[in-house]
Each structure stands twice: as C-alpha cells, then as structure tokens.
mmCIF file of C-alpha atoms in Angstrom:
data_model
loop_
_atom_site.group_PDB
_atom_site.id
_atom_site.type_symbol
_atom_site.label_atom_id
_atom_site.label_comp_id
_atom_site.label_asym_id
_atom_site.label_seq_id
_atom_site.Cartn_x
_atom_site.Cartn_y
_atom_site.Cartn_z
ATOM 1 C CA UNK A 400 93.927 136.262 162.517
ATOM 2 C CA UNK A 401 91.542 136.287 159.550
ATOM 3 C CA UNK A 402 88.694 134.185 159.587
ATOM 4 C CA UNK A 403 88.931 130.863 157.811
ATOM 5 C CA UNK A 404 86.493 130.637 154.445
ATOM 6 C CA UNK A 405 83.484 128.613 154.451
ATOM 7 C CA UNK A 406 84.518 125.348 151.887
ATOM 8 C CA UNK A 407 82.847 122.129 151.903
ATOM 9 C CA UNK A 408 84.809 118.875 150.193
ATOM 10 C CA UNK A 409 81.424 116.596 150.050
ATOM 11 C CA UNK A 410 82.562 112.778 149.715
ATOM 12 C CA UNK A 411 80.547 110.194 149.028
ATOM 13 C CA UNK A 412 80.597 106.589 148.810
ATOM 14 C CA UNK A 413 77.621 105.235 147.481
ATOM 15 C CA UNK A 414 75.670 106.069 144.229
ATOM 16 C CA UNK A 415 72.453 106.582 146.359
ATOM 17 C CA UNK A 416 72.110 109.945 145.833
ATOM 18 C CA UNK A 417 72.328 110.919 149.590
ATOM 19 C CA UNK A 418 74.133 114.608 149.380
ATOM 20 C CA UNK A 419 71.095 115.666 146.872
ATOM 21 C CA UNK A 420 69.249 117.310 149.715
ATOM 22 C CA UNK A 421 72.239 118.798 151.376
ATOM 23 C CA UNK A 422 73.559 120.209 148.367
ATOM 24 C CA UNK A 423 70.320 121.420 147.285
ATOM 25 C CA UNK A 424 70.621 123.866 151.132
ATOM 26 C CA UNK A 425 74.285 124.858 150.238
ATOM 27 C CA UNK A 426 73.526 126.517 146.315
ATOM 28 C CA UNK A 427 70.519 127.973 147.862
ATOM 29 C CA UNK A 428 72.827 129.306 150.579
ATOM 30 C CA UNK A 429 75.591 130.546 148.297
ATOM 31 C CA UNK A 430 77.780 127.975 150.178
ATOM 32 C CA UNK A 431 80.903 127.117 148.200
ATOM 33 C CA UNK A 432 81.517 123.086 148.068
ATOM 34 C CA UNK A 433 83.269 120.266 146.351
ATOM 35 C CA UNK A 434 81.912 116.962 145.093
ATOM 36 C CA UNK A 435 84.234 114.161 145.723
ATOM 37 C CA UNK A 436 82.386 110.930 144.053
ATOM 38 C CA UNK A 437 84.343 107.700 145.323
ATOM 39 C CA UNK A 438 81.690 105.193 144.946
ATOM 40 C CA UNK A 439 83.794 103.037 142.177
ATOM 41 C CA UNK A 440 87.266 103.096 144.242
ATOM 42 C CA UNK A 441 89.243 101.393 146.355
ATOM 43 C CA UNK A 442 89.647 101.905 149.793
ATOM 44 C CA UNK A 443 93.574 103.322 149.922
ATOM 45 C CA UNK A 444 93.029 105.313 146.451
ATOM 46 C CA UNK A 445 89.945 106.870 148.239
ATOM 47 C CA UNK A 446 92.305 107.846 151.200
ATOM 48 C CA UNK A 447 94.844 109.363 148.842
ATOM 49 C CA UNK A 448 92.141 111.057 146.746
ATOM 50 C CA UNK A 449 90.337 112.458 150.070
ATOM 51 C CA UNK A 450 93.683 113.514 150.970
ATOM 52 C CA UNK A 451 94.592 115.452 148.133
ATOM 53 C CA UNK A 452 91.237 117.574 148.012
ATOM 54 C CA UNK A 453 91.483 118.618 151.342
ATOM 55 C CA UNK A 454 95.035 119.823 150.639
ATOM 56 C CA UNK A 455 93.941 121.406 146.908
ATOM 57 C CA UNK A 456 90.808 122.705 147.652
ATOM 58 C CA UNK A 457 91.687 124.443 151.405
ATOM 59 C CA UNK A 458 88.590 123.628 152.560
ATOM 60 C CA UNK A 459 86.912 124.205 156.286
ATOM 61 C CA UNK A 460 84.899 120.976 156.892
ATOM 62 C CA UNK A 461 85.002 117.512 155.161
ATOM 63 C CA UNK A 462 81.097 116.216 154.676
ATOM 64 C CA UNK A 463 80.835 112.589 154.436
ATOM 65 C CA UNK A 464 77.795 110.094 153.224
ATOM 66 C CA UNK A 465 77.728 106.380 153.827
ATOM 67 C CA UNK A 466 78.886 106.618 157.203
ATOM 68 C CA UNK A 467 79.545 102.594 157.185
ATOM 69 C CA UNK A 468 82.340 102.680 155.240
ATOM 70 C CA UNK A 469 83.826 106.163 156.472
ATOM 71 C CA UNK A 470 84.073 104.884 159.864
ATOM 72 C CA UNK A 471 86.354 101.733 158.659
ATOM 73 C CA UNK A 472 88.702 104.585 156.863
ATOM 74 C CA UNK A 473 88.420 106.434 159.757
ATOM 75 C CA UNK A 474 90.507 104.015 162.266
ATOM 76 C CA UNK A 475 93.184 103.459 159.168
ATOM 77 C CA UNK A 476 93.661 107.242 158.404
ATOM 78 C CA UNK A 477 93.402 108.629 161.700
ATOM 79 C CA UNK A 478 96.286 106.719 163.017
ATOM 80 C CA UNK A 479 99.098 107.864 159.842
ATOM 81 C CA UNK A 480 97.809 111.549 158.846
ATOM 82 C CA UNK A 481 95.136 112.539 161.647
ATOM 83 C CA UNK A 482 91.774 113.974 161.940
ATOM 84 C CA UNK A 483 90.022 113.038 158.314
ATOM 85 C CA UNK A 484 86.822 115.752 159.018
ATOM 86 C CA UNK A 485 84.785 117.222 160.624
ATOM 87 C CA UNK A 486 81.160 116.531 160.246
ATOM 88 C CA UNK A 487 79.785 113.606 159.285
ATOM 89 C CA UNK A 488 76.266 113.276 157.396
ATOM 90 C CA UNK A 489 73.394 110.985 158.736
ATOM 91 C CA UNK A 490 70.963 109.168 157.392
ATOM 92 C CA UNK A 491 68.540 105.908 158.664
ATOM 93 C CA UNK A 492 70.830 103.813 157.306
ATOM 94 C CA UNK A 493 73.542 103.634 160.615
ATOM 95 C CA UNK A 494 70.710 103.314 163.424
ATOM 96 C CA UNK A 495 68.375 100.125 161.342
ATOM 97 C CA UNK A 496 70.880 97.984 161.774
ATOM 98 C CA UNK A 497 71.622 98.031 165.715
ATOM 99 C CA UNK A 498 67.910 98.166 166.724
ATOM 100 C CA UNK A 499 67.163 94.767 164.020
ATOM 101 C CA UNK A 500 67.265 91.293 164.560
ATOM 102 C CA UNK A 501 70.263 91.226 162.614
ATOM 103 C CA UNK A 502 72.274 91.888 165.664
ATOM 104 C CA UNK A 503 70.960 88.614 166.958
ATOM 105 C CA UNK A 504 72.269 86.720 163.203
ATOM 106 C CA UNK A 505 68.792 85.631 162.575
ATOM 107 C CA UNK A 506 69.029 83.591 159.729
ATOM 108 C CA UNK A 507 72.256 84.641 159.009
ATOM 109 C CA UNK A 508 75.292 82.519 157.726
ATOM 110 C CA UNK A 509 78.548 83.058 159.523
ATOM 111 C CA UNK A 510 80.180 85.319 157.014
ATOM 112 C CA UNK A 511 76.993 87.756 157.420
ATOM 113 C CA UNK A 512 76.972 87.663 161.134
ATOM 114 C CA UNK A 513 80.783 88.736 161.077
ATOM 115 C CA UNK A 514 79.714 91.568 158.184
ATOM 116 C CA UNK A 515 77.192 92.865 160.538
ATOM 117 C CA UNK A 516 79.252 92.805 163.905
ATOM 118 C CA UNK A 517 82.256 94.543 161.745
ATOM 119 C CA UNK A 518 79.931 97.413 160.625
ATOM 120 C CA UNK A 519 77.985 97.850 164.339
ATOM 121 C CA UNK A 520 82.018 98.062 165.729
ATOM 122 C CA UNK A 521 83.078 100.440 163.176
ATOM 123 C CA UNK A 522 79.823 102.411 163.618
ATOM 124 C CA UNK A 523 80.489 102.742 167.114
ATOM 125 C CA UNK A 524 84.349 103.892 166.570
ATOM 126 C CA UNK A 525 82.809 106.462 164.085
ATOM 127 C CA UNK A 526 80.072 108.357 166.390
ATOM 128 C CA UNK A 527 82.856 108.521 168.984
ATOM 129 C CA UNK A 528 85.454 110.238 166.876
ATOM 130 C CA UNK A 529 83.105 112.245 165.824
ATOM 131 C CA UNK A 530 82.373 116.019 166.832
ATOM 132 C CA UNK A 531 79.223 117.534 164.354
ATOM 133 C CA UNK A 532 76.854 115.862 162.529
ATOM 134 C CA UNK A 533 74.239 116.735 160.124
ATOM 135 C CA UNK A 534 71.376 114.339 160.468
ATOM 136 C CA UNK A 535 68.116 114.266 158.153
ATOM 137 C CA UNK A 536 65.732 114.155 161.286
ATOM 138 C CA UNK A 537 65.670 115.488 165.106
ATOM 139 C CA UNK A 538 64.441 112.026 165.976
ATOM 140 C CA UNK A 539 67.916 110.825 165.321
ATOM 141 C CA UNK A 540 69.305 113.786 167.235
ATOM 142 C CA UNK A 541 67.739 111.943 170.275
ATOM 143 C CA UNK A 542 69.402 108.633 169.933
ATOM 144 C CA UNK A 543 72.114 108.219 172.966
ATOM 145 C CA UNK A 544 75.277 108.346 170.112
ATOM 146 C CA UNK A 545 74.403 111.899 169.381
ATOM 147 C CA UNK A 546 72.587 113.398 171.880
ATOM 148 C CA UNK A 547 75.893 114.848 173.037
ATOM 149 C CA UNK A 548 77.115 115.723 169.899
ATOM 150 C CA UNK A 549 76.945 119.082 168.067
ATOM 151 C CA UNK A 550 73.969 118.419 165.280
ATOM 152 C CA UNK A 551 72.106 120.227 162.681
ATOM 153 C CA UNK A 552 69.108 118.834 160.732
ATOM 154 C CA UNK A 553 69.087 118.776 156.814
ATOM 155 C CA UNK A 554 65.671 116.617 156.016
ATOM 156 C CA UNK A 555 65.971 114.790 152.656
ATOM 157 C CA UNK A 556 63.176 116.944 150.087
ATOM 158 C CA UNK A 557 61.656 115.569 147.287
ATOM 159 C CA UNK A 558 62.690 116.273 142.981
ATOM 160 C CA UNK A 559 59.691 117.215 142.021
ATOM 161 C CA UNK A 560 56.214 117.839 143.936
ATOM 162 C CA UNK A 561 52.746 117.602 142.188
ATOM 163 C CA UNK A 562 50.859 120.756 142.018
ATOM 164 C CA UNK A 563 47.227 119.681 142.290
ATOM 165 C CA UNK A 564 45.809 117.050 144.309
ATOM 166 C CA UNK A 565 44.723 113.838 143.146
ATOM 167 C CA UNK A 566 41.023 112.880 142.926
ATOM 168 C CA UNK A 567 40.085 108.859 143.401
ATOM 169 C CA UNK A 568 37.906 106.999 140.679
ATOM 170 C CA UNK A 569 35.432 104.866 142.119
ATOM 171 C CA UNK A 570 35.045 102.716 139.230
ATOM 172 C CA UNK A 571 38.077 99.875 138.762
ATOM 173 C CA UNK A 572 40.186 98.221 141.682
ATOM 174 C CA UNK A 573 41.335 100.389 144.181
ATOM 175 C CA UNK A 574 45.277 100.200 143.354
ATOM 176 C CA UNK A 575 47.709 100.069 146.777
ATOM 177 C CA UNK A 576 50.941 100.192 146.786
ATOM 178 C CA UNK A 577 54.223 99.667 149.070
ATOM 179 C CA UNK A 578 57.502 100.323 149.098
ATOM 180 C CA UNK A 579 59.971 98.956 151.318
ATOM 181 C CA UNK A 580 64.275 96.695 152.025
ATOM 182 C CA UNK A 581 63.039 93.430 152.430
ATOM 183 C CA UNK A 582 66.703 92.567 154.148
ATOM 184 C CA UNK A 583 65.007 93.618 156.964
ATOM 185 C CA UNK A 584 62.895 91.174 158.527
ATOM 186 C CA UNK A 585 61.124 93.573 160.615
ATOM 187 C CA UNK A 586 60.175 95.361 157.259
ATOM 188 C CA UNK A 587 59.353 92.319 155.211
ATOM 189 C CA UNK A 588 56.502 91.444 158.577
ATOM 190 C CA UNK A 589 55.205 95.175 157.715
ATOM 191 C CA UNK A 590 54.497 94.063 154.229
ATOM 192 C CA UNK A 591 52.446 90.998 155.679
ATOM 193 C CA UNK A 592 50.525 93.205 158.036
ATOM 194 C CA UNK A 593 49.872 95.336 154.745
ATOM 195 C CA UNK A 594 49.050 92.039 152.402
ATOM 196 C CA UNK A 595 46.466 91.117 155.290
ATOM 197 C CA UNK A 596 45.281 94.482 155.463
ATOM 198 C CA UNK A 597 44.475 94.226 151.368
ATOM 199 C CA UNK A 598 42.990 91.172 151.870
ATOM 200 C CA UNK A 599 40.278 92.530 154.839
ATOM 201 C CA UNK A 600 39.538 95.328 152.335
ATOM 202 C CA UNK A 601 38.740 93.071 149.242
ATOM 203 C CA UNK A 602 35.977 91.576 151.134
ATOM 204 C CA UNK A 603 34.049 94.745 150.179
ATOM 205 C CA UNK A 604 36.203 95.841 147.209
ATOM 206 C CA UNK A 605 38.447 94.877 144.250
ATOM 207 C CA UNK A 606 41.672 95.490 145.760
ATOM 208 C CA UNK A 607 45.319 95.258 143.349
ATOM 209 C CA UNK A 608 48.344 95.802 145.827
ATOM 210 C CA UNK A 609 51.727 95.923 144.384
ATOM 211 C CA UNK A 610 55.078 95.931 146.555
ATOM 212 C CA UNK A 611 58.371 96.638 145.521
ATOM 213 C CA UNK A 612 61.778 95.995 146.593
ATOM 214 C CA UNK A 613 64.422 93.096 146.820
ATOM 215 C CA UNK A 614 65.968 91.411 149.632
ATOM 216 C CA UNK A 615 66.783 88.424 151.157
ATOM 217 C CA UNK A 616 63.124 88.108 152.177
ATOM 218 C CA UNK A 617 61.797 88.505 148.679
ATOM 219 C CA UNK A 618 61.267 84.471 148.101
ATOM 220 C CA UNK A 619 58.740 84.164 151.477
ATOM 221 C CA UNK A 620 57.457 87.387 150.479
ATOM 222 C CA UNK A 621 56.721 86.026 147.079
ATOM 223 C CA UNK A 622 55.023 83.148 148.706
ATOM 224 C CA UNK A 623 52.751 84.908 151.185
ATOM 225 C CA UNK A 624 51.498 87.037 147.843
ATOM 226 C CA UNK A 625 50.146 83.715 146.379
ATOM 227 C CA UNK A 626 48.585 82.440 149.655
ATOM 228 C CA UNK A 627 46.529 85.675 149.645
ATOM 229 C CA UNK A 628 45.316 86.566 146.386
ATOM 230 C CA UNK A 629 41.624 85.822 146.010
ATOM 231 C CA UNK A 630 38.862 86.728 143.645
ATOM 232 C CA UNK A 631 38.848 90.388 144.519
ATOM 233 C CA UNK A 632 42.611 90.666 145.576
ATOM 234 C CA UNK A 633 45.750 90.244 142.683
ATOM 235 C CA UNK A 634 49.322 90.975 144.802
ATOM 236 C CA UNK A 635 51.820 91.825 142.465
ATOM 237 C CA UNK A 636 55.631 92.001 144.113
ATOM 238 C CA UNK A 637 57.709 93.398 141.614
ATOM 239 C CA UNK A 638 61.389 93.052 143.566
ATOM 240 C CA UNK A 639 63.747 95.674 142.809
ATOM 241 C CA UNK A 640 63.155 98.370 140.566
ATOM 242 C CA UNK A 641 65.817 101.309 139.356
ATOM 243 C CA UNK A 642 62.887 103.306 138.437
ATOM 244 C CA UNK A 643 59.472 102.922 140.200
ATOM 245 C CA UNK A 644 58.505 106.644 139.615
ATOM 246 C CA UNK A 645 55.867 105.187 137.060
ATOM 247 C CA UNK A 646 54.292 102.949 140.088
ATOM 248 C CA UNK A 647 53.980 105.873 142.419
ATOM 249 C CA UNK A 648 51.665 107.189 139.718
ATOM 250 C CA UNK A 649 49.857 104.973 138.678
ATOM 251 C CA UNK A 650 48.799 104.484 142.568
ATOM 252 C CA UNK A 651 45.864 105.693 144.622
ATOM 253 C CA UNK A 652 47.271 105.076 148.176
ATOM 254 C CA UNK A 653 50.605 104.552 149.531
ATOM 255 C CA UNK A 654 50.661 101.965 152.436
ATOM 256 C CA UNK A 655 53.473 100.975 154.887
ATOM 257 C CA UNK A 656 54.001 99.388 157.581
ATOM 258 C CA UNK A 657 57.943 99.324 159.679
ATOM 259 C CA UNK A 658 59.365 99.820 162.991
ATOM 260 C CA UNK A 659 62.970 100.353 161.626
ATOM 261 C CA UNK A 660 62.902 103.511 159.923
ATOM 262 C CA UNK A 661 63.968 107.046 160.621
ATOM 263 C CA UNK A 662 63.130 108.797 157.537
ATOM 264 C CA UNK A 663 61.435 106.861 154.790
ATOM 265 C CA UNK A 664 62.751 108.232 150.992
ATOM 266 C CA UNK A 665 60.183 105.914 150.157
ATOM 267 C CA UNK A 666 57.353 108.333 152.066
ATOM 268 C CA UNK A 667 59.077 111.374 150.715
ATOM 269 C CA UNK A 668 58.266 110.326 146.906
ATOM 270 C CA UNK A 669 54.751 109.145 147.655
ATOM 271 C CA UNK A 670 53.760 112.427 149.323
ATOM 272 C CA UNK A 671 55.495 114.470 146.335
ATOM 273 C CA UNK A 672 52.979 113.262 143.630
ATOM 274 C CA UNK A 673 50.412 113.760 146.412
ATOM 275 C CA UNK A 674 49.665 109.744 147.457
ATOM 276 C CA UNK A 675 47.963 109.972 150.434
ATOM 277 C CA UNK A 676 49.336 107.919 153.338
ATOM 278 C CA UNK A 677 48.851 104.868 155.261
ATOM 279 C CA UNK A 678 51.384 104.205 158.145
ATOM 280 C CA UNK A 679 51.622 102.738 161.487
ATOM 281 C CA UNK A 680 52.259 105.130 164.212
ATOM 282 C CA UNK A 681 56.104 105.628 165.195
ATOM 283 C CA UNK A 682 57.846 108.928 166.107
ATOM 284 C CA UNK A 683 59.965 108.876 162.707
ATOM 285 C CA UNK A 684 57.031 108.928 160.448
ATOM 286 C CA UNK A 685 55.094 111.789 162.837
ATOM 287 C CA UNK A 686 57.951 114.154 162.400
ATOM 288 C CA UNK A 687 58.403 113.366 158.260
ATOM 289 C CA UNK A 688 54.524 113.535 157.945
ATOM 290 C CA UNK A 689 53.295 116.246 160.247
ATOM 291 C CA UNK A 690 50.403 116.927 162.539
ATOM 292 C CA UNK A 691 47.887 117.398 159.919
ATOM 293 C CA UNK A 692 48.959 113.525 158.950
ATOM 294 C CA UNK A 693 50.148 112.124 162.194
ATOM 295 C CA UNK A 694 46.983 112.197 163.944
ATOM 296 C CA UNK A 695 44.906 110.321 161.364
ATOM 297 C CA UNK A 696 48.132 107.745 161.719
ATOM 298 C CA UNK A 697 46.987 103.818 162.255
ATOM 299 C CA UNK A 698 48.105 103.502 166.484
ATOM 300 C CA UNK A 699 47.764 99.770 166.711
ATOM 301 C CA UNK A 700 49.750 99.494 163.770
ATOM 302 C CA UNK A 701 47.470 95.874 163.076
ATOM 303 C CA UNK A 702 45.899 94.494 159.779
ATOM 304 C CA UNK A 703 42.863 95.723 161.115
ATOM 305 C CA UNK A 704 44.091 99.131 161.781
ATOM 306 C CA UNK A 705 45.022 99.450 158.418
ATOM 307 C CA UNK A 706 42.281 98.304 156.402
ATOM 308 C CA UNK A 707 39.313 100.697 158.500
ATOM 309 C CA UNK A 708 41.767 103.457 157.150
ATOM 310 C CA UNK A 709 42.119 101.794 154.245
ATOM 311 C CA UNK A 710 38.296 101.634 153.536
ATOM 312 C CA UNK A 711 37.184 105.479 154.440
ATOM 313 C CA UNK A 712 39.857 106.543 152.247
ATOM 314 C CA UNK A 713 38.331 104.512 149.172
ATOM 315 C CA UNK A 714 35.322 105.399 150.068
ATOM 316 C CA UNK A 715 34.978 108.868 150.815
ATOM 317 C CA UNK A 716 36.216 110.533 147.905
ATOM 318 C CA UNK A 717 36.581 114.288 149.474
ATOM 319 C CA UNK A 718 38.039 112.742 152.032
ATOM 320 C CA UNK A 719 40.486 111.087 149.777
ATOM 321 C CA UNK A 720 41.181 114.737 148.030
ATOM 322 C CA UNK A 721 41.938 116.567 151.013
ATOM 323 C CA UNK A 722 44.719 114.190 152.487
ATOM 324 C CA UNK A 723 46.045 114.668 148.527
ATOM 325 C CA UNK A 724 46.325 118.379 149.237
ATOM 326 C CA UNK A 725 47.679 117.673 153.023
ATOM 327 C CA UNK A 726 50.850 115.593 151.726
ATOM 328 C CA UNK A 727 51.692 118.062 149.074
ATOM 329 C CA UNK A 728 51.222 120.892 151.290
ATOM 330 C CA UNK A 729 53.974 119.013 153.980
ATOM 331 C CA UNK A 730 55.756 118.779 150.957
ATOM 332 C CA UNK A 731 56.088 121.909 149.987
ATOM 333 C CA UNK A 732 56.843 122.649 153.500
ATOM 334 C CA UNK A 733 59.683 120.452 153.629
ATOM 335 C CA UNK A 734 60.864 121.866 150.508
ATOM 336 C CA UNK A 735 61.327 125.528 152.137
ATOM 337 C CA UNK A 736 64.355 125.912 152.887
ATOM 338 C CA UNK A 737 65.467 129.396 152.483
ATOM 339 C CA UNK A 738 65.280 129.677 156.613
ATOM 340 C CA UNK A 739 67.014 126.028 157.143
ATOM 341 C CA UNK A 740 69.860 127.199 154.551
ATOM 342 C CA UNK A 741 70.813 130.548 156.475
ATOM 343 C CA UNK A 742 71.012 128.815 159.694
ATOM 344 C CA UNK A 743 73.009 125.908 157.782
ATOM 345 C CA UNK A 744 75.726 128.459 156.931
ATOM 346 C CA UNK A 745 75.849 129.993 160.512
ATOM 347 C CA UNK A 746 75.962 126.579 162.391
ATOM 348 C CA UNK A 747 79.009 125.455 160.049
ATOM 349 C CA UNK A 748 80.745 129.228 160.584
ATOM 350 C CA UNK A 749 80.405 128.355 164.081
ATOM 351 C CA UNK A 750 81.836 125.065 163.569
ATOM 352 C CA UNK A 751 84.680 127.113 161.431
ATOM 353 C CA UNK A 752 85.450 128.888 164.448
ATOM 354 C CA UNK A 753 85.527 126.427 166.956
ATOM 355 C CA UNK A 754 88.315 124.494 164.747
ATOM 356 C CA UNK A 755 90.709 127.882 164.612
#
C-alpha cells in the first residue's frame, strides 16, 4: 500500500495569530498545508466547514489552535462522524488557567465561575482524546496531561529581529516598560512587584514605567499607579493596545514579573528589537531566554530583586549593550529553524504512518 501524502488542514479559531510560527516551519519545510480561518463562525457551520476540508483537501493530519474551543467541538463531533484530528497545537493559554486562582472563583460572579469550570472540563476531555501534540515549549511537554502523549516542540519566533544592539543614554529618565493579561490576578501582583521595583529605583534616578494591557484588574491596577508616582517616578498604564510595537521601541528595559506563564509572546517581541530583560526566575522563562540570560535572572523574584538588577543595568552602560546583543543573539537562535523544520516533517510522517 502506498504511503499516504504529507497534508496539513490548519484550523484556527481565534484571530491571535497563533499558527504564524508553525506555518513559518512548514514553507521552510516544503510541507504542503491548508488554512482553515473560522474565527467569525458558528460552532455547527465550523463543524460542517472542518468537515468538508478534510474530505476536499485529503489531507493526513488536522492541526488545531485555540484548543478551548476545539475540545467543546470535540465531544459534539466525535460522537456523529468520529475522530476530528489528529494533533492538536499548544500554547500557554490551556495550562494558566488550571494552575490560577480562577479555579478557586476568586472574585468571580457565578456566570464566570461556571465559564471557567466548563473550559477546565472540556480541557480535560480534549488532552484525553488526544494522541500528538505540538507544543511551543518542552516545559509544557512535562506537565502530567502530556507527558504520555506523543509531542513535538514548535517555539513561537519573532517577525522581525533588530540587527544591532541597543546602546542606553544616560541623560533623560530611564524608560521601563511591561507587558502583561491583567485577568490574571497572579499577573496583575507581578505588575505591583514591578511598580515597587520602579519606585526603589527612582530614589536614585528619574524612572518613567509604562504597562500595558487590559483586564479585569486594570481599575486596581490603575489605582496602585497613582499611589506610587512621586517626583522622580510617572507610571503610565496604557490598557489594551492593538499595536504596542511603537512602545517596545521607544523602551530601554523590558521588565516582568508572573508565575503563570509558559511562553511569554510578550518576551519574544522585547528580545527581537533587542530590550534587554528583567524577569523573575521560573523554568518557562529559562528555557525561552537561555543560559546566557537565565543566570543573570532575579531568584527571589521580590521588588528588591528587581530594582538591584534594575540599577546595574542603568548604570553600567556596556553592561547594558552586551545583554542587547545576548537577546538578539537567542533570537536569532530561536529563529533557526532549518534543523527544527526537517525533524517537523519526519515526526508528522511518522505520525502518517502510525494512522495507516
């Protein structure tokens, strides 16, 4: 019997831009894939639509992103036409929610707690009926849902990656910035530790920290900005922004502070125009950053912590330069993926095979 050809029907389900990286390993592979956007239908037209592409196209494995919602079509389809795919792509998104607080409903309403107990179920139903995934990190691969599973890492890469490192003016305030969800309440205290962190700093320095992102946490946030600006520290929190490329450039150091991440796009774009980093000290970010990186990583993960980096960074200026070069250089690391792409297109042959 002739072997099945290699065809990928990518869906997705979101307009976030997930399959970017993955596609990015399949053209560079010579993989030949589909591109099934359903981010603007309905459930059962998504169904029929997924449906019909399988059948069209003929293809060999079914890729999908924004596993939330796949999982909840999963238990409907399964049980009238059968097995939907085969591998399923990862990102952070799945695993924040069941290590949060918001398993607990803090400071939730009734209608969210049953939102977030629906998703954790269908989650659950999803990583069971599931044989292959293709995760963005190995530090997923270790969580207990998938250490038994069949996996292959595709790490999200940057657009675009600054060629020469930055160099840091000593004249002016020395201009922070973070990125971060603040529906996460264990991401909206890492902004705090970071806002106290400014604040320590300013006592030698003029210190401007902006922070973007929305959330339900945005309103406190917005009040524990005013409680700390003094007369050498302005906060500015922005809330949501569609494009904050302009912000990552007009930075001089990239600070952040969670315990609920396991591979920060918000990290990936600072190191790309060659930010250097401030971070507490957590598996996810040593494997996104590197060695070079992780060891000069902030252990306690305190205020304190934070602003001693904070301060030899803004004041040694070679210093400064050289972690420039270090993030670009991971960057451009991360961005190799000629190797990753040929053993992409044998671990998904495999997979071929083990379906015939």
């Amino acid at each position: 019997m002739s072997a099945k050809p290699l065809k990928l029907l990518l869906v997705t389900f979101d307009q976030r831009d997930r399959h970017r990286s993955l596609v990015e390993h399949l053209r560079h592979s010579e993989i030949v894939y589909e591109l099934l956007d359903l981010s603007n239908k309905r459930v059962f037209s998504s169904l029929s639509s997924i449906r019909r592409a399988q059948k069209d196209q003929q293809v060999s494995h079914t890729i999908f992103f924004g596993l939330e919602r796949v999982v909840c079509l999963w238990m409907v389809y399964s049980r009238i036409v059968g097995k939907l795919g085969q591998v399923v792509r990862l990102g952070g998104d799945p695993f924040t929610v069941p290590r949060s607080r918001h398993k607990r409903g803090q400071s939730l309403s009734a209608k969210q707690k049953l939102k977030f107990r629906f998703r954790l179920l269908g989650i659950k139903i999803g990583l069971r009926a599931t044989k292959s995934f293709i995760c963005v990190s190995k530090t997923l691969m270790k969580i207990p849902e998938l250490n038994s599973k069949n996996s292959f890492v595709v790490p999200t890469i940057p657009r675009h990656i600054t060629k020469v490192p930055r160099s840091l003016s000593v004249n002016g305030p020395l201009n922070l910035l973070t990125v971060t969800n603040l529906n996460y309440i264990e991401k909206y205290e890492g902004v705090l530790v970071v806002i106290e962190a400014a604040r320590k700093l300013s006592d030698y320095r003029d210190v401007h920290l902006k922070i973007a992102g929305g959330g339900r946490w945005l309103s406190s946030l917005r009040q524990q900005a005013v409680l700390a600006e003094g007369e050498n520290l302005s906060v500015d929190v922005t809330g949501f922004m569609k494009n904050i490329s302009d912000c990552y450039s007009a930075a001089d150091i990239f600070v952040y502070h969670s315990t609920l991440d396991s591979w920060p796009n918000v990290l990936i774009e600072a190191m790309s125009v060659g930010l250097p980093i401030v971070v507490n000290k957590i598996p996810e970010f040593e494997e996104l950053l590197g060695m070079e990186i992780s060891k000069n990583l902030c252990g306690s993960g305190d205020s304190v912590a934070f602003a001693t980096r904070l301060a030899l960074l803004s004041r040694d200026t070679e210093l400064y330069q050289m972690q420039s070069g270090i993030v670009l250089a991971r960057c451009h690391e991360l961005l190799s993926i000629s190797e990753r792409s040929a053993k992409l297109k044998g671990w998904l042959l495999l997979e071929t095979d083990a379906q015939r």
